[in-house]
Short mmCIF file of C-alpha atoms and ligand atoms in Angstrom, two decimals:
data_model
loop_
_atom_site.label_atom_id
_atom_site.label_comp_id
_atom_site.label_asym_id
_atom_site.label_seq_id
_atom_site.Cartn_x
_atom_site.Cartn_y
_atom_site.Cartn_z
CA UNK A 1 62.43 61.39 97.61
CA UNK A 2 65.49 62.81 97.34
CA UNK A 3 66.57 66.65 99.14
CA UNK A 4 70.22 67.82 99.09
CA UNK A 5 71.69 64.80 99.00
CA UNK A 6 69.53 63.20 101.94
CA UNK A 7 66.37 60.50 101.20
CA UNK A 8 63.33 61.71 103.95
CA UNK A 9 62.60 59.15 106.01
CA UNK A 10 60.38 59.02 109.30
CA UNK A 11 62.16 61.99 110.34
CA UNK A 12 65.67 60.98 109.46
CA UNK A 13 68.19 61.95 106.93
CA UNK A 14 68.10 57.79 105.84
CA UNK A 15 72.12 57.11 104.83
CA UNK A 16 72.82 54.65 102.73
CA UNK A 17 75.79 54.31 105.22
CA UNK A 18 76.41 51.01 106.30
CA UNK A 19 78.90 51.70 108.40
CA UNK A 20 78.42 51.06 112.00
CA UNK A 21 77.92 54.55 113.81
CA UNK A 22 80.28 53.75 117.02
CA UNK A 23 78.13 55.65 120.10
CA UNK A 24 80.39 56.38 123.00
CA UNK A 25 77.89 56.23 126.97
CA UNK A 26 79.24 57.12 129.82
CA UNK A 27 77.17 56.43 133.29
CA UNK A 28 75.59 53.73 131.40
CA UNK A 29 74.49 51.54 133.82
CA UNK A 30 72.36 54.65 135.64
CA UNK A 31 69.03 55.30 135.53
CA UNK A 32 69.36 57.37 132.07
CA UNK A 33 71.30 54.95 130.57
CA UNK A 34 69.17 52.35 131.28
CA UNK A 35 66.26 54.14 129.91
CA UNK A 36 68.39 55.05 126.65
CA UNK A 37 70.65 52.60 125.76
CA UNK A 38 67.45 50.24 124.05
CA UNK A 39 66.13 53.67 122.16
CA UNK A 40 69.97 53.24 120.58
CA UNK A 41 69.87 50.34 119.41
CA UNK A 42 66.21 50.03 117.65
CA UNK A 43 67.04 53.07 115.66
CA UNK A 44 65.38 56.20 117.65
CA UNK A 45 68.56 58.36 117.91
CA UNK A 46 69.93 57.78 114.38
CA UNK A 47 67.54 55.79 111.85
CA UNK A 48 65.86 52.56 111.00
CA UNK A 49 68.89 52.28 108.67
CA UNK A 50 72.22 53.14 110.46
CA UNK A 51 73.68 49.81 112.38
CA UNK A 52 75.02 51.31 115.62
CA UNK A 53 78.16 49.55 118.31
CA UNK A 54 77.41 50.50 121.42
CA UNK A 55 80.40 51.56 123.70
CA UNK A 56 79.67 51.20 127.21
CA UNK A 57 81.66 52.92 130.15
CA UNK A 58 81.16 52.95 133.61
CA UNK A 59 82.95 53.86 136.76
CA UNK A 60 85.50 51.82 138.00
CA UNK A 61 83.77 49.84 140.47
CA UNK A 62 82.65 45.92 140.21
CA UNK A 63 79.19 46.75 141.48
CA UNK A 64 78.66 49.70 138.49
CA UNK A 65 80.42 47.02 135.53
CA UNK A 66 78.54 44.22 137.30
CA UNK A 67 75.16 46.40 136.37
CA UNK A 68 76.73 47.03 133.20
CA UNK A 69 76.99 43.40 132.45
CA UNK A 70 73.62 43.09 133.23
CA UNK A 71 71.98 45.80 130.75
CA UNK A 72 74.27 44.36 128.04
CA UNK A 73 72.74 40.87 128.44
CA UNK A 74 69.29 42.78 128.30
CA UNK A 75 70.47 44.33 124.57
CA UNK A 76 71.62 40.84 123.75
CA UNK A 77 68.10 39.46 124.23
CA UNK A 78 66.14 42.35 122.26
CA UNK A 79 67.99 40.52 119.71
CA UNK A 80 67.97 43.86 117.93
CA UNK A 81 68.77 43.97 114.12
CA UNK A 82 70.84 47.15 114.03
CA UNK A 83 73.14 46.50 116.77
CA UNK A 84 76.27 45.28 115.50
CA UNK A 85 78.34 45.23 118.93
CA UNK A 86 78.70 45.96 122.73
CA UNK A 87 82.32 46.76 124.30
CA UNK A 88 82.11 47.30 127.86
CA UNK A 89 84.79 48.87 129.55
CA UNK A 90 85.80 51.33 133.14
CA UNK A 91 88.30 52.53 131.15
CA UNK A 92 87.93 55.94 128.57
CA UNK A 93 90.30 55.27 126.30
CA UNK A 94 89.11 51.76 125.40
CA UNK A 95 85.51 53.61 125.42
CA UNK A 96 86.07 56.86 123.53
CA UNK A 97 88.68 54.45 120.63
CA UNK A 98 86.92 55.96 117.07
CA UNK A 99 83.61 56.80 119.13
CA UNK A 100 81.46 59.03 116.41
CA UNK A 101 79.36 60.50 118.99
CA UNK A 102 80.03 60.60 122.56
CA UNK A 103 77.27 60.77 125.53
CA UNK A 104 78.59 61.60 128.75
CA UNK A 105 75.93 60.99 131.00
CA UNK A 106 78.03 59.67 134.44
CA UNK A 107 78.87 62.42 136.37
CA UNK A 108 79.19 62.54 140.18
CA UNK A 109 75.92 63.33 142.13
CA UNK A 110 75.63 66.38 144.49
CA UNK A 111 75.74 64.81 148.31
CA UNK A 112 74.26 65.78 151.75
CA UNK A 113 75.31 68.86 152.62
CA UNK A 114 77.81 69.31 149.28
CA UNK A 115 78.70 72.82 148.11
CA UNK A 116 77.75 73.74 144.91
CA UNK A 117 81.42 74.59 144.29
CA UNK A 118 82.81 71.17 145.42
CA UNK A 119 80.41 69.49 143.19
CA UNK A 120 81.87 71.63 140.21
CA UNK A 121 85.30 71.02 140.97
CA UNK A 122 84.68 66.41 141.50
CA UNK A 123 83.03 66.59 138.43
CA UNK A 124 85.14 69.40 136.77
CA UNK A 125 88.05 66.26 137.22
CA UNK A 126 85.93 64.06 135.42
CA UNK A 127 85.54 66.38 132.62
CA UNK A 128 88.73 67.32 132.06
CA UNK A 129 90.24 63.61 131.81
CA UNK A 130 87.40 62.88 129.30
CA UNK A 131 87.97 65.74 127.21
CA UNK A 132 91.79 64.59 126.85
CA UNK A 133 91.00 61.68 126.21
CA UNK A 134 88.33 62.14 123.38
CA UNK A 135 90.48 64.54 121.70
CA UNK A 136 93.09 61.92 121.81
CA UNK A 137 91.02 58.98 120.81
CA UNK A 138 87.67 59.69 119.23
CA UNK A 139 86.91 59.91 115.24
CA UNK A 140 87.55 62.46 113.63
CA UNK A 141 84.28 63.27 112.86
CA UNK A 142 83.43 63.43 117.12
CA UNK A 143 80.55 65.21 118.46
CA UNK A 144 79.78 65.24 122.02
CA UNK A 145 76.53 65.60 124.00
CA UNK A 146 76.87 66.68 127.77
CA UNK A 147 73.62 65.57 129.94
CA UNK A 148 75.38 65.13 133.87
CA UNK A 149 75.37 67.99 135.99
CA UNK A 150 76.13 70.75 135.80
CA UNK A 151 75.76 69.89 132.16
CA UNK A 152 76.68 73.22 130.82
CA UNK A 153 80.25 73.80 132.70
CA UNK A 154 81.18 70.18 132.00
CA UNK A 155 80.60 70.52 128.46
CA UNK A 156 82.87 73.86 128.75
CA UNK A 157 85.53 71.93 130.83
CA UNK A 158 85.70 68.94 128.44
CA UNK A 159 85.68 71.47 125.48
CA UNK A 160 88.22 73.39 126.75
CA UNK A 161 90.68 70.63 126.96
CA UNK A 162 90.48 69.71 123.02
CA UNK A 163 93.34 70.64 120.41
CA UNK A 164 92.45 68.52 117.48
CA UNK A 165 87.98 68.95 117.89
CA UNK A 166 86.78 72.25 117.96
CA UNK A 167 84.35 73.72 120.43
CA UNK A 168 81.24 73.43 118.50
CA UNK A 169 81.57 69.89 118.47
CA UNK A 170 80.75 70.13 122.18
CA UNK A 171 76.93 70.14 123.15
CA UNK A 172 75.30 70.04 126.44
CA UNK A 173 71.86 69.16 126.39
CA UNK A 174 68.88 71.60 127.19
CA UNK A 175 66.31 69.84 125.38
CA UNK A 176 64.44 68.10 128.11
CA UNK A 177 63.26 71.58 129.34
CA UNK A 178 62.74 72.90 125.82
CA UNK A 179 60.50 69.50 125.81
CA UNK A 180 58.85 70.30 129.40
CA UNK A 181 58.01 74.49 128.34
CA UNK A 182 56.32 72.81 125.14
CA UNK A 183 54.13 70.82 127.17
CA UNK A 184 53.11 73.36 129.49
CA UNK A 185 52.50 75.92 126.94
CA UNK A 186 50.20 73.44 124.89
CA UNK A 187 48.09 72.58 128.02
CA UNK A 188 47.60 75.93 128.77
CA UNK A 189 46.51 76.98 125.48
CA UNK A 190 44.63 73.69 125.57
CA UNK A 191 46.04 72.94 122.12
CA UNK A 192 47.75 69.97 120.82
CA UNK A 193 51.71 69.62 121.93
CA UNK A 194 52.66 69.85 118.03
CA UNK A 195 50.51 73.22 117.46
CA UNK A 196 53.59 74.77 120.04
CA UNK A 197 56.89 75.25 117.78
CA UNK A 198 59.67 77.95 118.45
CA UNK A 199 59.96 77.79 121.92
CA UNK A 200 63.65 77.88 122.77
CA UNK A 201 65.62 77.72 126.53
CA UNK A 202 68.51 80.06 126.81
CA UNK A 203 71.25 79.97 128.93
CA UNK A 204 72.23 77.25 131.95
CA UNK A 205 70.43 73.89 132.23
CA UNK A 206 69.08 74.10 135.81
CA UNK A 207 66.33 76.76 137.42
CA UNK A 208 67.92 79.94 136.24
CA UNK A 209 67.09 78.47 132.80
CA UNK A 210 64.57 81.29 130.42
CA UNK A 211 62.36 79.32 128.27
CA UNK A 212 61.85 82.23 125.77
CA UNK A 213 57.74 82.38 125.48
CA UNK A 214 58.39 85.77 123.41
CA UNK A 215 59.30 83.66 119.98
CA UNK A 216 56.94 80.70 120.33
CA UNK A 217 53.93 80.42 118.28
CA UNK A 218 50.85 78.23 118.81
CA UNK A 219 48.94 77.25 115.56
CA UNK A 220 51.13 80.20 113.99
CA UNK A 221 50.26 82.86 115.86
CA UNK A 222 52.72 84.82 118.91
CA UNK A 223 52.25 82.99 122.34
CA UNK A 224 51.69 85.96 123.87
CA UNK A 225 48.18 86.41 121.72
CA UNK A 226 46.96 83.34 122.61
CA UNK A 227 47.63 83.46 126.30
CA UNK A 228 46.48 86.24 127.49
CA UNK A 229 47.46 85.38 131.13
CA UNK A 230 50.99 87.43 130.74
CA UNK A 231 51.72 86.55 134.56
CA UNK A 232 51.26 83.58 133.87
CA UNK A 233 53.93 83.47 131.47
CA UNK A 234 56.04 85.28 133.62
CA UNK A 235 55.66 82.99 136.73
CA UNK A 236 54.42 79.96 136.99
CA UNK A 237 55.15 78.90 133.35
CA UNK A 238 59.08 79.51 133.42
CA UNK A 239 58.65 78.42 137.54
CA UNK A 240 57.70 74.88 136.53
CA UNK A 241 59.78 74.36 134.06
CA UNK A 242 62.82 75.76 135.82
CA UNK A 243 61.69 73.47 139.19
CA UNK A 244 60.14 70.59 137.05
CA UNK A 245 63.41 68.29 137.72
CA UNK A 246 62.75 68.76 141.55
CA UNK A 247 58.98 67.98 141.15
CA UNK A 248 59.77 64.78 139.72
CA UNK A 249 62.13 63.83 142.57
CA UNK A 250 59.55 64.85 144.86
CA UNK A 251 57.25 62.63 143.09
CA UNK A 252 58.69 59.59 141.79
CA UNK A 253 61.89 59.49 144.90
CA UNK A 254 64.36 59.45 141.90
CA UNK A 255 65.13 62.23 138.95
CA UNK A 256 64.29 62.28 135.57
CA UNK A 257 64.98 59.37 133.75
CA UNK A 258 63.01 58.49 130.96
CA UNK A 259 62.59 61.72 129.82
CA UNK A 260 65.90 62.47 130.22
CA UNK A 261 66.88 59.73 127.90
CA UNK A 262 64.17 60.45 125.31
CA UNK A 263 65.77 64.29 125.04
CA UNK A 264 68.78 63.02 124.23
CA UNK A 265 67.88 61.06 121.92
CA UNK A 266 65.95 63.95 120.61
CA UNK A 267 68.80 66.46 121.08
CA UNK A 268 70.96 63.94 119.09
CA UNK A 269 68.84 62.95 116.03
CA UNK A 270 68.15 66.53 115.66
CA UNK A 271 71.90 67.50 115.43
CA UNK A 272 71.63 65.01 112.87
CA UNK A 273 69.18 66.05 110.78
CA UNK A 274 69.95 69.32 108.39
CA UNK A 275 66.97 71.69 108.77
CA UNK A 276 65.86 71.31 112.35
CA UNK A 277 65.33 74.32 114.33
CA UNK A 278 66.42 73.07 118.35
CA UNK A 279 67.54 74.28 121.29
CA UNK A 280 71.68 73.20 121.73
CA UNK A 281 73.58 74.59 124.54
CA UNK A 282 76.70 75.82 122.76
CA UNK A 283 79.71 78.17 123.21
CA UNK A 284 77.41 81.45 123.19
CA UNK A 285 80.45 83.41 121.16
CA UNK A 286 78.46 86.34 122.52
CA UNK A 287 75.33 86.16 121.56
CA UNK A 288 72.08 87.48 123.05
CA UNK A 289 73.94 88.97 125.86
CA UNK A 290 75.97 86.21 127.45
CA UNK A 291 79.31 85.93 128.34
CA UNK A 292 81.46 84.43 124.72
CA UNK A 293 83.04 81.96 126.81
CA UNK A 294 80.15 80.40 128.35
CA UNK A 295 78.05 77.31 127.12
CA UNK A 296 74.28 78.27 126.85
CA UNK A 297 71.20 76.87 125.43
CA UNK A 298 70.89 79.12 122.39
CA UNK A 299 68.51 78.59 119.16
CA UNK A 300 70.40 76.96 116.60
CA UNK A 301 69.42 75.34 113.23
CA UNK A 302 71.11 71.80 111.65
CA UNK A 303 73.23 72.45 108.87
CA UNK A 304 74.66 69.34 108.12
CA UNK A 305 74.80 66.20 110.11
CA UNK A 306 76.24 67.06 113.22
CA UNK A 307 76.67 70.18 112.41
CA UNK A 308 74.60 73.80 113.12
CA UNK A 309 75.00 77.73 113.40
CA UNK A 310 73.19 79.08 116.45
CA UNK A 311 69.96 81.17 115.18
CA UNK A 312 70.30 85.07 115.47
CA UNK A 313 68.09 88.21 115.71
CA UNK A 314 65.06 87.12 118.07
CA UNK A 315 64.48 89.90 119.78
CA UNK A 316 64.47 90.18 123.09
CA UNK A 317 62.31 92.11 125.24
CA UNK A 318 63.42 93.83 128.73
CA UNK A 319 61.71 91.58 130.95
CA UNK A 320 64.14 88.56 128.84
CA UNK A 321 66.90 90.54 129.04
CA UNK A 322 66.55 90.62 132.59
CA UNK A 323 66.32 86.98 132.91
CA UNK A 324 69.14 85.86 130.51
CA UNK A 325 71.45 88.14 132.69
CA UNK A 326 70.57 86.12 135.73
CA UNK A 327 71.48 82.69 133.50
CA UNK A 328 74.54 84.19 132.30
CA UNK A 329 75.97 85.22 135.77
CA UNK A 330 75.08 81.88 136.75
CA UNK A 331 77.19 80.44 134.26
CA UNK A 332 79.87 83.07 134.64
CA UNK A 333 80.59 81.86 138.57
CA UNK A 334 80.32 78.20 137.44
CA UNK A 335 83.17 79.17 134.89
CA UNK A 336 85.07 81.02 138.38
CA UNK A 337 84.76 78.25 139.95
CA UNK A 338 86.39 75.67 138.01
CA UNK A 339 89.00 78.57 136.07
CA UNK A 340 91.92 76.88 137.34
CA UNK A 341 90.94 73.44 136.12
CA UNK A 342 90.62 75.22 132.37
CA UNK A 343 93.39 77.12 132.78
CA UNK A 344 91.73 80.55 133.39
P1 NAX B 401 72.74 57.62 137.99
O1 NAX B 401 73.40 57.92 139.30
O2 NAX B 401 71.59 56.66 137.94
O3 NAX B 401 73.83 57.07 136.97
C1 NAX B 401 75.06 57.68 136.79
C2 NAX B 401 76.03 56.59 136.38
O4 NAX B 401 77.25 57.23 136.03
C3 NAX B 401 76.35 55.59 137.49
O5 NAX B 401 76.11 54.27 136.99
C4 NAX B 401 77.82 55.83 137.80
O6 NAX B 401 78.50 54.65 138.17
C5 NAX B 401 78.31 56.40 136.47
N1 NAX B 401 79.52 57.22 136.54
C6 NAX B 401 79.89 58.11 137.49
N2 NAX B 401 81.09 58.63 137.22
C7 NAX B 401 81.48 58.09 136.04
C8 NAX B 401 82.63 58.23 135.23
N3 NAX B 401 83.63 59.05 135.58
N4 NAX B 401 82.71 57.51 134.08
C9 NAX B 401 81.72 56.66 133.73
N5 NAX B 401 80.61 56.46 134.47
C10 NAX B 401 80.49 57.18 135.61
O7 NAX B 401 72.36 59.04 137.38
P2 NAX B 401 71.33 59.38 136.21
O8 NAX B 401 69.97 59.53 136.78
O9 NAX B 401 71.53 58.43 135.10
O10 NAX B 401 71.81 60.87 135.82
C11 NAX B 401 73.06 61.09 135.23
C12 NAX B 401 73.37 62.57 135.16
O11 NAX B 401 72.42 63.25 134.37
C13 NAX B 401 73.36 63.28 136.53
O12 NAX B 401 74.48 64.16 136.61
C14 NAX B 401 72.08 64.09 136.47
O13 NAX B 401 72.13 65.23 137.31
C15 NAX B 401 72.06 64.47 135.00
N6 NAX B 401 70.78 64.93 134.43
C16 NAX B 401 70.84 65.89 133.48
C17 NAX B 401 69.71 66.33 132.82
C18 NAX B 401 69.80 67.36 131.74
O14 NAX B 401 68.74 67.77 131.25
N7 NAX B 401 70.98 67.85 131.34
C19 NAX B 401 68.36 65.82 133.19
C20 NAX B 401 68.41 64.51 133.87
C21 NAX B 401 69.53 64.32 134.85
O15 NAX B 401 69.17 64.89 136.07
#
């Protein structure tokens, strides 16, 4: 079956591209690595029919490339058929070299007592250099995915360092909580998860996020008809998804992982897949009230692989309104914060 020029398959626009996509990971010894990495390489993220070379950075440390060694030998020994090669490296520029998509995952964790700000500023060094350095070194055809924190302001930072790739190629990733408001919608309509579609986050991946109820659907029909629990909606709903990353580390003694990983590889396969309807966080360029400059999860629809225009015209209601202005200043400060590392 054949539909503009793509052949349907499980999901996927199937190639005939034999070429081996070259997948950039940075962090990929960590927890989400770990859990991603193997999703790679059988074909999850971009087919059963694209062979994939997997290039692996970590921080500069033996016991981080030691781990990295490790999790290599593991990909050796799924002896999988699509994975055509492994470079390991602690250095970006041997890591980004002709990388088609980029997945910058490391990032440094927030430590006893750290401010907020410091955190932005360690990281906001990290983000810069790898910015550079993809712009420099990556294919021409780069798109980046941003998933360590503060996921949105990284994304900005390594965005704004970029002559040659423009800003949309630059995505952070806010589908894990698009992912989390599905479920919780679902079980409270006590529906099945697919029966939820249209339910989009807006704005800055961490509790300030709004999970937009006011667009979603269940079985077709508004969210707000079928729940009729509106304080619900208001509270607890966007409450546990907005604090659902701290009930897992109360839980489990570690973040998200898994899930994590599985997002991005949703986030990703997505991006590639002309027609999808997704939440991205993207440069806003205004839209639905936030600041242009800022990167926040928006609506937006696949045009072409890898590529997507951000979905306009839901309307917005006050009590949304109200919420996407407390995302926005959020992002706003982050922005403050870190102005001199972007150059203002
Ligand atoms: P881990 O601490 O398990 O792994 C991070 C890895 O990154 C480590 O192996 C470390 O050596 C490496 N690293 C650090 N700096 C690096 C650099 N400059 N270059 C290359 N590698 C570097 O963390 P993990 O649980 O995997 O989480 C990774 C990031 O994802 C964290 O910032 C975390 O906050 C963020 N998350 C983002 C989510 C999202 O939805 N956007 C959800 C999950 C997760 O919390």
């Amino acid at each position: 079956m054949r539909r503009g020029g793509f052949a349907l398959s499980w999901g996927f626009p199937m190639s005939t591209n034999t070429t081996p996509i070259r997948v950039a990971v940075t962090g990929a010894a960590g927890q989400i690595g770990y859990a991603l990495l193997f999703r790679i390489a059988s074909g999850a993220m971009f087919g059963p029919d694209r062979p994939i070379i997997l290039q692996l950075i970590e921080a500069p440390f033996e016991k981080a490339m030691k781990a990295l060694e490790g999790v290599a030998m593991e990909l050796d020994d799924c002896a999988f058929p699509l994975l055509k090669g492994i470079v390991m490296t602690d250095q970006p520029e041997v890591g980004f070299k002709d990388a088609n998509w980029s997945l910058l995952i490391g990032a440094k964790p927030r430590g006893p007592g750290m401010e907020r700000a410091d955190l932005l500023k360690d990281n906001g060094k990290i983000f810069v250099g790898q910015g550079q350095i993809i712009d420099r070194v990556a294919a021409d055809d780069a798109r980046i995915a941003v998933v360590g924190n503060p996921a949105n302001t990284n994304c900005m930072i390594a965005a704004s360092q970029a002559k040659r790739l423009t800003p949309d190629r630059f995505t952070a990733m806010v589908r894990l909580d698009q992912n989390r408001a599905q479920t919780q919608l679902a079980k409270k309509a006590g529906v099945d998860l697919t029966a939820v579609k249209d339910i989009f986050i807006y704005g800055n991946h961490s509790p300030t996020m709004f999970p937009a109820f006011g667009s979603a659907t269940i079985e077709g029909k508004k969210v707000t008809d079928v729940i009729s629990d509106h304080e619900w909606l208001k509270g607890p709903f966007l409450e546990t998804v907005g604090k659902r990353g701290a009930a897992i580390i109360a839980a489990r003694g570690a973040s998200s992982a898994a899930s994590a990983a599985n997002a991005l590889t949703d986030h990703v396969r997505d991006l590639m897949t002309p027609g999808k309807i997704h939440s991205v966080a993207v440069k806003s360029e205004g839209l639905y009230g936030f600041d242009p400059k800022v990167w926040a999860g928006m609506p937006v629809r696949t045009t072409t692989p890898g590529s997507y225009e951000i979905i306009k015209g839901y309307e917005m209601c006050e009590f949304a309104k109200e919420k996407i202005a407390i995302t926005n200043k959020e992002l706003v400060d982050e922005r403050a914060f870190v102005a001199d590392q972007i150059g203002g």
